[in-house]
Amino acid sequence: MSDQFETTIHDIAKKLNISASTVSRALKNNPIISEATRKLINDTAEEMGYRPNTLAANFRTKRTNTIGVIVPLINRHFFSSVISGIEEVAYKKGFTVTISQSNDLLEKESKIAQTLFANRVDGVIISIAMETTNFDHLKLFTSKNIPIVFFDRVVDEIKSHKIVVDDFGGAYRATRHLAEMGSKRIAHIGGPLNLNIYKNRQAGYLKALSDLGLNNDESLVINNNLTREQGIDAVQKLLNLSEKPDAIFCANDTTAQSVIFHLKNNGYKVPDDIAVVGFSNEPFSEMVTPSISTVMQPGFLIGIKSADLLIEQILNKQKEIEFQTIVLPTDLIIRESSVRHK
Amino acid sequence: MSDQFETTIHDIAKKLNISASTVSRALKNNPIISEATRKLINDTAEEMGYRPNTLAANFRTKRTNTIGVIVPLINRHFFSSVISGIEEVAYKKGFTVTISQSNDLLEKESKIAQTLFANRVDGVIISIAMETTNFDHLKLFTSKNIPIVFFDRVVDEIKSHKIVVDDFGGAYRATRHLAEMGSKRIAHIGGPLNLNIYKNRQAGYLKALSDLGLNNDESLVINNNLTREQGIDAVQKLLNLSEKPDAIFCANDTTAQSVIFHLKNNGYKVPDDIAVVGFSNEPFSEMVTPSISTVMQPGFLIGIKSADLLIEQILNKQKEIEFQTIVLPTDLIIRESSVRHK
DNA sequence: TTGTATGCGTTATCAC
DNA sequence: GTGATAACGCATACAA
């Protein structure tokens, strides 16, 4: 019941009448140790039930082989996909992943950062909270030369690797697609513009409109936090316009779904009366009726790339690094909610 | 650019001409230290930019304030909800959460367990992989008196706290509900029976049938791994029967969705020809058409409870604990896929 | 190829 | 209340 005795490298050394350093080297497969002694040591270690004390090693080396991940909310498909990708890479490379959620609150994000810092994570992967506009808590890491990789919601002010998706291009193609389906008055329900992702989606939408020669009517653009309730409010506002839209490009799928729901409830046909495109390709979007056209973001791949870049940086800390911003492609997935039958 | 100098308690001690032990005590708010010196020390610490070295403390105390979580797949709504709950509690109580996914593979689960063990996590929360039938890798923890809490997919062989939901009751109510909607031949697509959750769901189904006086036709029960593809195979088998079912109770929502999809494609009306109920209340189930009747499991609450129990155990390690199995209620959510209009 | 000596920063034990 | 000292288990610079 009580914690047992633990064998250390010293115990092994004593038993074999060799030094602890040799044991230490042998166990880490240091090539300087002869094959014979290595084998002897490994066998004895196993026989004695030796288990390395990671805590001691971490303490000694000042490294933890741990990477910290901060996301707004674990329980969101996009983020859990990213985490899944991070975890996969990290696991393969012998890193442990510590995950925290900011709940989109700056204060919590800041506390988490301090905890991770105190726990000496070797690096951080983060998508910042909606609230976050001050980045002092992240400068903790950069000031100590601890690498950060941003994804999705990135911070321009901090020099680091960044992984984003082509929000602009995705939004641009979505908007053009709506036009190609015969829409003339294309509305947009967007997110908070302090976040680049939403700014870029909106920019893509606007650029498409101007390229298409459609006049940009400001009453057709509504920005909110993209919740289900706000989606309903927004679409109702659009329906109250004297000139209603004939298409709506929503900056996420949740909004698209609530928009479609509200339209159907009010006797509008989707896509025939009003076509809808969302963003993110949440799992539900292909399952609902009508299935939702949307823009796919490769969450799992983002996770893979983020972890790859971070770990590379951790392992090559001395090197001067040229920071890159990787833009992963988005894909327009055309489904029922935007394809007119007439 | 290079890692800076770090102030230690010795630096503070030297500056104040006191001993390091006093500094250590003061910084940990040990009441034995006088208010005056405590304040002096705290102020000096701040002034000198002191930050505690968690690694050293962990090493010394053999504790990490970290709890390890192992789930089959992070990127599944139920599991990410649980994780979300765990993270919330852990964060409040000053614990860090390390998350790994087994991908439902015993080998990976086992390696993860060893890593967590080597990293000296203070406790583990786990839902075991579908494959897992041997538990040696988990006995690692119990043998060293490191607490484990199981949730969802629990292990009878290991003594510990367990959090499950009332699978039996949920399945029972789902089946009765299908009967109340006029179904006479109720089929069941279940999961692997080495997992209690699926065994219990199946038992609830069977008990309901017997209570209802419906004869239990073995050809109406199919067990598989509940993937989308296997769901389609299973429902096709059921449709090939000379006496087809008029209702199907599926052990998860993914299967329910693929079953409904296949039924619609083959000209069957859901629920009128064949009613369907799923299990888990995945987010998509209320959004699809027809919306899926299902059994709700309180994922977030499971996370909260698991973390509460685990942390309590960690903090009271000396006490003999009476292990409990907490059964959280499930709720039948009735939607379109099971409500007949005639 | 192996051994010796030392230190990492903290906490625990004992003494005062 | 405070101080002196000894670990904790490992890794590494240096010596041989």
PDB file of N, CA, C and O in Angstrom, chain B residues 34-86:
ATOM      1  N   SER B  34       7.279  34.621  10.965  1.00  0.00           N
ATOM      2  CA  SER B  34       6.631  35.849  11.458  1.00  0.00           C
ATOM      3  C   SER B  34       6.144  36.712  10.290  1.00  0.00           C
ATOM      4  O   SER B  34       6.713  36.680   9.199  1.00  0.00           O
ATOM      5  N   GLU B  35       5.101  37.437  10.575  1.00  0.00           N
ATOM      6  CA  GLU B  35       4.471  38.246   9.534  1.00  0.00           C
ATOM      7  C   GLU B  35       5.481  39.198   8.905  1.00  0.00           C
ATOM      8  O   GLU B  35       5.506  39.394   7.684  1.00  0.00           O
ATOM      9  N   ALA B  36       6.322  39.768   9.741  1.00  0.00           N
ATOM     10  CA  ALA B  36       7.286  40.763   9.261  1.00  0.00           C
ATOM     11  C   ALA B  36       8.250  40.157   8.242  1.00  0.00           C
ATOM     12  O   ALA B  36       8.398  40.667   7.130  1.00  0.00           O
ATOM     13  N   THR B  37       8.906  39.079   8.626  1.00  0.00           N
ATOM     14  CA  THR B  37       9.874  38.485   7.701  1.00  0.00           C
ATOM     15  C   THR B  37       9.182  37.963   6.449  1.00  0.00           C
ATOM     16  O   THR B  37       9.723  38.036   5.353  1.00  0.00           O
ATOM     17  N   ARG B  38       7.996  37.422   6.605  1.00  0.00           N
ATOM     18  CA  ARG B  38       7.293  36.928   5.434  1.00  0.00           C
ATOM     19  C   ARG B  38       7.115  38.039   4.411  1.00  0.00           C
ATOM     20  O   ARG B  38       7.399  37.893   3.236  1.00  0.00           O
ATOM     21  N   LYS B  39       6.650  39.161   4.938  1.00  0.00           N
ATOM     22  CA  LYS B  39       6.417  40.279   4.016  1.00  0.00           C
ATOM     23  C   LYS B  39       7.722  40.740   3.370  1.00  0.00           C
ATOM     24  O   LYS B  39       7.800  40.935   2.158  1.00  0.00           O
ATOM     25  N   LEU B  40       8.727  40.845   4.202  1.00  0.00           N
ATOM     26  CA  LEU B  40      10.034  41.250   3.690  1.00  0.00           C
ATOM     27  C   LEU B  40      10.481  40.309   2.572  1.00  0.00           C
ATOM     28  O   LEU B  40      10.900  40.726   1.484  1.00  0.00           O
ATOM     29  N   ILE B  41      10.374  39.035   2.844  1.00  0.00           N
ATOM     30  CA  ILE B  41      10.822  38.037   1.875  1.00  0.00           C
ATOM     31  C   ILE B  41      10.002  38.092   0.591  1.00  0.00           C
ATOM     32  O   ILE B  41      10.537  38.073  -0.525  1.00  0.00           O
ATOM     33  N   ASN B  42       8.695  38.175   0.769  1.00  0.00           N
ATOM     34  CA  ASN B  42       7.848  38.228  -0.422  1.00  0.00           C
ATOM     35  C   ASN B  42       8.167  39.438  -1.289  1.00  0.00           C
ATOM     36  O   ASN B  42       8.250  39.344  -2.508  1.00  0.00           O
ATOM     37  N   ASP B  43       8.358  40.571  -0.608  1.00  0.00           N
ATOM     38  CA  ASP B  43       8.662  41.788  -1.357  1.00  0.00           C
ATOM     39  C   ASP B  43       9.986  41.652  -2.102  1.00  0.00           C
ATOM     40  O   ASP B  43      10.086  41.970  -3.284  1.00  0.00           O
ATOM     41  N   THR B  44      10.979  41.154  -1.371  1.00  0.00           N
ATOM     42  CA  THR B  44      12.294  41.003  -1.990  1.00  0.00           C
ATOM     43  C   THR B  44      12.225  40.033  -3.172  1.00  0.00           C
ATOM     44  O   THR B  44      12.837  40.253  -4.222  1.00  0.00           O
ATOM     45  N   ALA B  45      11.483  38.968  -2.963  1.00  0.00           N
ATOM     46  CA  ALA B  45      11.351  37.963  -4.026  1.00  0.00           C
ATOM     47  C   ALA B  45      10.805  38.612  -5.289  1.00  0.00           C
ATOM     48  O   ALA B  45      11.348  38.461  -6.384  1.00  0.00           O
ATOM     49  N   GLU B  46       9.743  39.365  -5.095  1.00  0.00           N
ATOM     50  CA  GLU B  46       9.128  40.019  -6.249  1.00  0.00           C
ATOM     51  C   GLU B  46      10.101  40.975  -6.912  1.00  0.00           C
ATOM     52  O   GLU B  46      10.272  40.983  -8.131  1.00  0.00           O
ATOM     53  N   GLU B  47      10.752  41.754  -6.047  1.00  0.00           N
ATOM     54  CA  GLU B  47      11.706  42.748  -6.513  1.00  0.00           C
ATOM     55  C   GLU B  47      12.831  42.106  -7.334  1.00  0.00           C
ATOM     56  O   GLU B  47      13.282  42.638  -8.343  1.00  0.00           O
ATOM     57  N   MET B  48      13.258  40.928  -6.884  1.00  0.00           N
ATOM     58  CA  MET B  48      14.349  40.251  -7.575  1.00  0.00           C
ATOM     59  C   MET B  48      13.861  39.395  -8.749  1.00  0.00           C
ATOM     60  O   MET B  48      14.644  38.701  -9.404  1.00  0.00           O
ATOM     61  N   GLY B  49      12.576  39.432  -8.969  1.00  0.00           N
ATOM     62  CA  GLY B  49      12.036  38.652 -10.078  1.00  0.00           C
ATOM     63  C   GLY B  49      12.132  37.149  -9.848  1.00  0.00           C
ATOM     64  O   GLY B  49      12.317  36.367 -10.772  1.00  0.00           O
ATOM     65  N   TYR B  50      11.957  36.784  -8.604  1.00  0.00           N
ATOM     66  CA  TYR B  50      12.043  35.362  -8.284  1.00  0.00           C
ATOM     67  C   TYR B  50      10.837  34.590  -8.836  1.00  0.00           C
ATOM     68  O   TYR B  50       9.712  35.061  -8.784  1.00  0.00           O
ATOM     69  N   ARG B  51      11.106  33.431  -9.392  1.00  0.00           N
ATOM     70  CA  ARG B  51      10.020  32.526  -9.769  1.00  0.00           C
ATOM     71  C   ARG B  51      10.381  31.150  -9.255  1.00  0.00           C
ATOM     72  O   ARG B  51      11.496  30.670  -9.481  1.00  0.00           O
ATOM     73  N   PRO B  52       9.437  30.524  -8.549  1.00  0.00           N
ATOM     74  CA  PRO B  52       9.732  29.219  -7.968  1.00  0.00           C
ATOM     75  C   PRO B  52      10.081  28.213  -9.061  1.00  0.00           C
ATOM     76  O   PRO B  52       9.529  28.265 -10.156  1.00  0.00           O
ATOM     77  N   ASN B  53      10.986  27.341  -8.776  1.00  0.00           N
ATOM     78  CA  ASN B  53      11.343  26.303  -9.720  1.00  0.00           C
ATOM     79  C   ASN B  53      10.518  25.046  -9.436  1.00  0.00           C
ATOM     80  O   ASN B  53      10.841  24.242  -8.561  1.00  0.00           O
ATOM     81  N   THR B  54       9.429  24.947 -10.188  1.00  0.00           N
ATOM     82  CA  THR B  54       8.513  23.827  -9.967  1.00  0.00           C
ATOM     83  C   THR B  54       9.213  22.492 -10.137  1.00  0.00           C
ATOM     84  O   THR B  54       8.920  21.523  -9.435  1.00  0.00           O
ATOM     85  N   LEU B  55      10.130  22.448 -11.089  1.00  0.00           N
ATOM     86  CA  LEU B  55      10.821  21.190 -11.354  1.00  0.00           C
ATOM     87  C   LEU B  55      11.576  20.712 -10.120  1.00  0.00           C
ATOM     88  O   LEU B  55      11.519  19.536  -9.749  1.00  0.00           O
ATOM     89  N   ALA B  56      12.262  21.647  -9.490  1.00  0.00           N
ATOM     90  CA  ALA B  56      13.026  21.287  -8.299  1.00  0.00           C
ATOM     91  C   ALA B  56      12.091  20.836  -7.183  1.00  0.00           C
ATOM     92  O   ALA B  56      12.345  19.839  -6.500  1.00  0.00           O
ATOM     93  N   ALA B  57      11.003  21.569  -7.030  1.00  0.00           N
ATOM     94  CA  ALA B  57      10.044  21.222  -5.979  1.00  0.00           C
ATOM     95  C   ALA B  57       9.427  19.849  -6.247  1.00  0.00           C
ATOM     96  O   ALA B  57       9.316  19.017  -5.345  1.00  0.00           O
ATOM     97  N   ASN B  58       9.052  19.619  -7.501  1.00  0.00           N
ATOM     98  CA  ASN B  58       8.486  18.322  -7.859  1.00  0.00           C
ATOM     99  C   ASN B  58       9.472  17.209  -7.524  1.00  0.00           C
ATOM    100  O   ASN B  58       9.102  16.171  -6.984  1.00  0.00           O
ATOM    101  N   PHE B  59      10.684  17.454  -7.906  1.00  0.00           N
ATOM    102  CA  PHE B  59      11.725  16.463  -7.686  1.00  0.00           C
ATOM    103  C   PHE B  59      11.839  16.141  -6.194  1.00  0.00           C
ATOM    104  O   PHE B  59      11.854  14.984  -5.776  1.00  0.00           O
ATOM    105  N   ARG B  60      11.869  17.194  -5.449  1.00  0.00           N
ATOM    106  CA  ARG B  60      12.047  17.034  -4.012  1.00  0.00           C
ATOM    107  C   ARG B  60      10.831  16.357  -3.358  1.00  0.00           C
ATOM    108  O   ARG B  60      10.955  15.469  -2.532  1.00  0.00           O
ATOM    109  N   THR B  61       9.657  16.785  -3.728  1.00  0.00           N
ATOM    110  CA  THR B  61       8.448  16.294  -3.057  1.00  0.00           C
ATOM    111  C   THR B  61       7.889  15.029  -3.696  1.00  0.00           C
ATOM    112  O   THR B  61       6.950  14.444  -3.182  1.00  0.00           O
ATOM    113  N   LYS B  62       8.431  14.670  -4.833  1.00  0.00           N
ATOM    114  CA  LYS B  62       7.909  13.519  -5.579  1.00  0.00           C
ATOM    115  C   LYS B  62       6.446  13.700  -5.971  1.00  0.00           C
ATOM    116  O   LYS B  62       5.711  12.738  -6.098  1.00  0.00           O
ATOM    117  N   ARG B  63       6.051  14.927  -6.091  1.00  0.00           N
ATOM    118  CA  ARG B  63       4.681  15.171  -6.566  1.00  0.00           C
ATOM    119  C   ARG B  63       4.718  16.155  -7.718  1.00  0.00           C
ATOM    120  O   ARG B  63       5.603  17.003  -7.800  1.00  0.00           O
ATOM    121  N   THR B  64       3.752  16.059  -8.607  1.00  0.00           N
ATOM    122  CA  THR B  64       3.797  16.902  -9.791  1.00  0.00           C
ATOM    123  C   THR B  64       2.569  17.799  -9.923  1.00  0.00           C
ATOM    124  O   THR B  64       2.528  18.655 -10.801  1.00  0.00           O
ATOM    125  N   ASN B  65       1.557  17.558  -9.086  1.00  0.00           N
ATOM    126  CA  ASN B  65       0.298  18.281  -9.261  1.00  0.00           C
ATOM    127  C   ASN B  65      -0.228  18.144 -10.684  1.00  0.00           C
ATOM    128  O   ASN B  65      -0.754  19.099 -11.261  1.00  0.00           O
ATOM    129  N   THR B  66      -0.022  16.992 -11.220  1.00  0.00           N
ATOM    130  CA  THR B  66      -0.493  16.735 -12.577  1.00  0.00           C
ATOM    131  C   THR B  66      -1.377  15.505 -12.581  1.00  0.00           C
ATOM    132  O   THR B  66      -1.060  14.517 -11.923  1.00  0.00           O
ATOM    133  N   ILE B  67      -2.470  15.574 -13.322  1.00  0.00           N
ATOM    134  CA  ILE B  67      -3.246  14.358 -13.476  1.00  0.00           C
ATOM    135  C   ILE B  67      -3.283  13.981 -14.945  1.00  0.00           C
ATOM    136  O   ILE B  67      -3.373  14.833 -15.829  1.00  0.00           O
ATOM    137  N   GLY B  68      -3.139  12.711 -15.191  1.00  0.00           N
ATOM    138  CA  GLY B  68      -3.113  12.205 -16.555  1.00  0.00           C
ATOM    139  C   GLY B  68      -4.496  11.735 -16.972  1.00  0.00           C
ATOM    140  O   GLY B  68      -5.199  11.105 -16.187  1.00  0.00           O
ATOM    141  N   VAL B  69      -4.875  12.084 -18.186  1.00  0.00           N
ATOM    142  CA  VAL B  69      -6.174  11.633 -18.700  1.00  0.00           C
ATOM    143  C   VAL B  69      -5.927  10.816 -19.966  1.00  0.00           C
ATOM    144  O   VAL B  69      -5.192  11.250 -20.850  1.00  0.00           O
ATOM    145  N   ILE B  70      -6.506   9.650 -20.018  1.00  0.00           N
ATOM    146  CA  ILE B  70      -6.388   8.821 -21.222  1.00  0.00           C
ATOM    147  C   ILE B  70      -7.782   8.541 -21.764  1.00  0.00           C
ATOM    148  O   ILE B  70      -8.631   7.993 -21.062  1.00  0.00           O
ATOM    149  N   VAL B  71      -8.000   8.944 -22.986  1.00  0.00           N
ATOM    150  CA  VAL B  71      -9.292   8.662 -23.631  1.00  0.00           C
ATOM    151  C   VAL B  71      -9.017   8.011 -24.983  1.00  0.00           C
ATOM    152  O   VAL B  71      -7.934   8.144 -25.531  1.00  0.00           O
ATOM    153  N   PRO B  72     -10.007   7.321 -25.515  1.00  0.00           N
ATOM    154  CA  PRO B  72      -9.806   6.703 -26.827  1.00  0.00           C
ATOM    155  C   PRO B  72      -9.509   7.742 -27.897  1.00  0.00           C
ATOM    156  O   PRO B  72      -8.580   7.587 -28.686  1.00  0.00           O
ATOM    157  N   LEU B  73     -10.286   8.826 -27.921  1.00  0.00           N
ATOM    158  CA  LEU B  73     -10.117   9.814 -28.973  1.00  0.00           C
ATOM    159  C   LEU B  73     -10.569  11.159 -28.438  1.00  0.00           C
ATOM    160  O   LEU B  73     -11.691  11.301 -27.980  1.00  0.00           O
ATOM    161  N   ILE B  74      -9.690  12.118 -28.487  1.00  0.00           N
ATOM    162  CA  ILE B  74     -10.030  13.440 -27.972  1.00  0.00           C
ATOM    163  C   ILE B  74     -11.163  14.042 -28.786  1.00  0.00           C
ATOM    164  O   ILE B  74     -12.077  14.668 -28.276  1.00  0.00           O
ATOM    165  N   ASN B  75     -11.064  13.793 -30.074  1.00  0.00           N
ATOM    166  CA  ASN B  75     -11.947  14.457 -31.015  1.00  0.00           C
ATOM    167  C   ASN B  75     -13.307  13.777 -31.135  1.00  0.00           C
ATOM    168  O   ASN B  75     -13.788  13.498 -32.219  1.00  0.00           O
ATOM    169  N   ARG B  76     -13.883  13.498 -30.005  1.00  0.00           N
ATOM    170  CA  ARG B  76     -15.242  12.957 -29.998  1.00  0.00           C
ATOM    171  C   ARG B  76     -16.006  13.729 -28.951  1.00  0.00           C
ATOM    172  O   ARG B  76     -15.512  13.927 -27.833  1.00  0.00           O
ATOM    173  N   HIS B  77     -17.202  14.119 -29.299  1.00  0.00           N
ATOM    174  CA  HIS B  77     -17.898  15.073 -28.456  1.00  0.00           C
ATOM    175  C   HIS B  77     -18.002  14.630 -27.013  1.00  0.00           C
ATOM    176  O   HIS B  77     -17.721  15.383 -26.092  1.00  0.00           O
ATOM    177  N   PHE B  78     -18.376  13.383 -26.820  1.00  0.00           N
ATOM    178  CA  PHE B  78     -18.525  12.901 -25.443  1.00  0.00           C
ATOM    179  C   PHE B  78     -17.219  13.046 -24.665  1.00  0.00           C
ATOM    180  O   PHE B  78     -17.185  13.582 -23.555  1.00  0.00           O
ATOM    181  N   PHE B  79     -16.137  12.598 -25.262  1.00  0.00           N
ATOM    182  CA  PHE B  79     -14.865  12.628 -24.549  1.00  0.00           C
ATOM    183  C   PHE B  79     -14.357  14.043 -24.339  1.00  0.00           C
ATOM    184  O   PHE B  79     -13.817  14.373 -23.286  1.00  0.00           O
ATOM    185  N   SER B  80     -14.519  14.881 -25.331  1.00  0.00           N
ATOM    186  CA  SER B  80     -14.028  16.234 -25.131  1.00  0.00           C
ATOM    187  C   SER B  80     -14.874  16.961 -24.089  1.00  0.00           C
ATOM    188  O   SER B  80     -14.375  17.823 -23.379  1.00  0.00           O
ATOM    189  N   SER B  81     -16.136  16.569 -23.956  1.00  0.00           N
ATOM    190  CA  SER B  81     -16.952  17.146 -22.884  1.00  0.00           C
ATOM    191  C   SER B  81     -16.418  16.719 -21.527  1.00  0.00           C
ATOM    192  O   SER B  81     -16.309  17.528 -20.599  1.00  0.00           O
ATOM    193  N   VAL B  82     -16.110  15.451 -21.415  1.00  0.00           N
ATOM    194  CA  VAL B  82     -15.572  14.950 -20.150  1.00  0.00           C
ATOM    195  C   VAL B  82     -14.273  15.676 -19.824  1.00  0.00           C
ATOM    196  O   VAL B  82     -14.076  16.167 -18.711  1.00  0.00           O
ATOM    197  N   ILE B  83     -13.401  15.766 -20.814  1.00  0.00           N
ATOM    198  CA  ILE B  83     -12.117  16.428 -20.612  1.00  0.00           C
ATOM    199  C   ILE B  83     -12.326  17.867 -20.169  1.00  0.00           C
ATOM    200  O   ILE B  83     -11.664  18.373 -19.266  1.00  0.00           O
ATOM    201  N   SER B  84     -13.275  18.496 -20.805  1.00  0.00           N
ATOM    202  CA  SER B  84     -13.582  19.873 -20.469  1.00  0.00           C
ATOM    203  C   SER B  84     -13.947  19.984 -18.988  1.00  0.00           C
ATOM    204  O   SER B  84     -13.498  20.890 -18.287  1.00  0.00           O
ATOM    205  N   GLY B  85     -14.739  19.056 -18.520  1.00  0.00           N
ATOM    206  CA  GLY B  85     -15.122  19.048 -17.110  1.00  0.00           C
ATOM    207  C   GLY B  85     -13.936  18.788 -16.195  1.00  0.00           C
ATOM    208  O   GLY B  85     -13.768  19.448 -15.165  1.00  0.00           O
ATOM    209  N   ILE B  86     -13.123  17.829 -16.579  1.00  0.00           N
ATOM    210  CA  ILE B  86     -11.940  17.508 -15.781  1.00  0.00           C
ATOM    211  C   ILE B  86     -11.037  18.727 -15.682  1.00  0.00           C
ATOM    212  O   ILE B  86     -10.583  19.116 -14.607  1.00  0.00           O
TER     213      ILE B  86
END
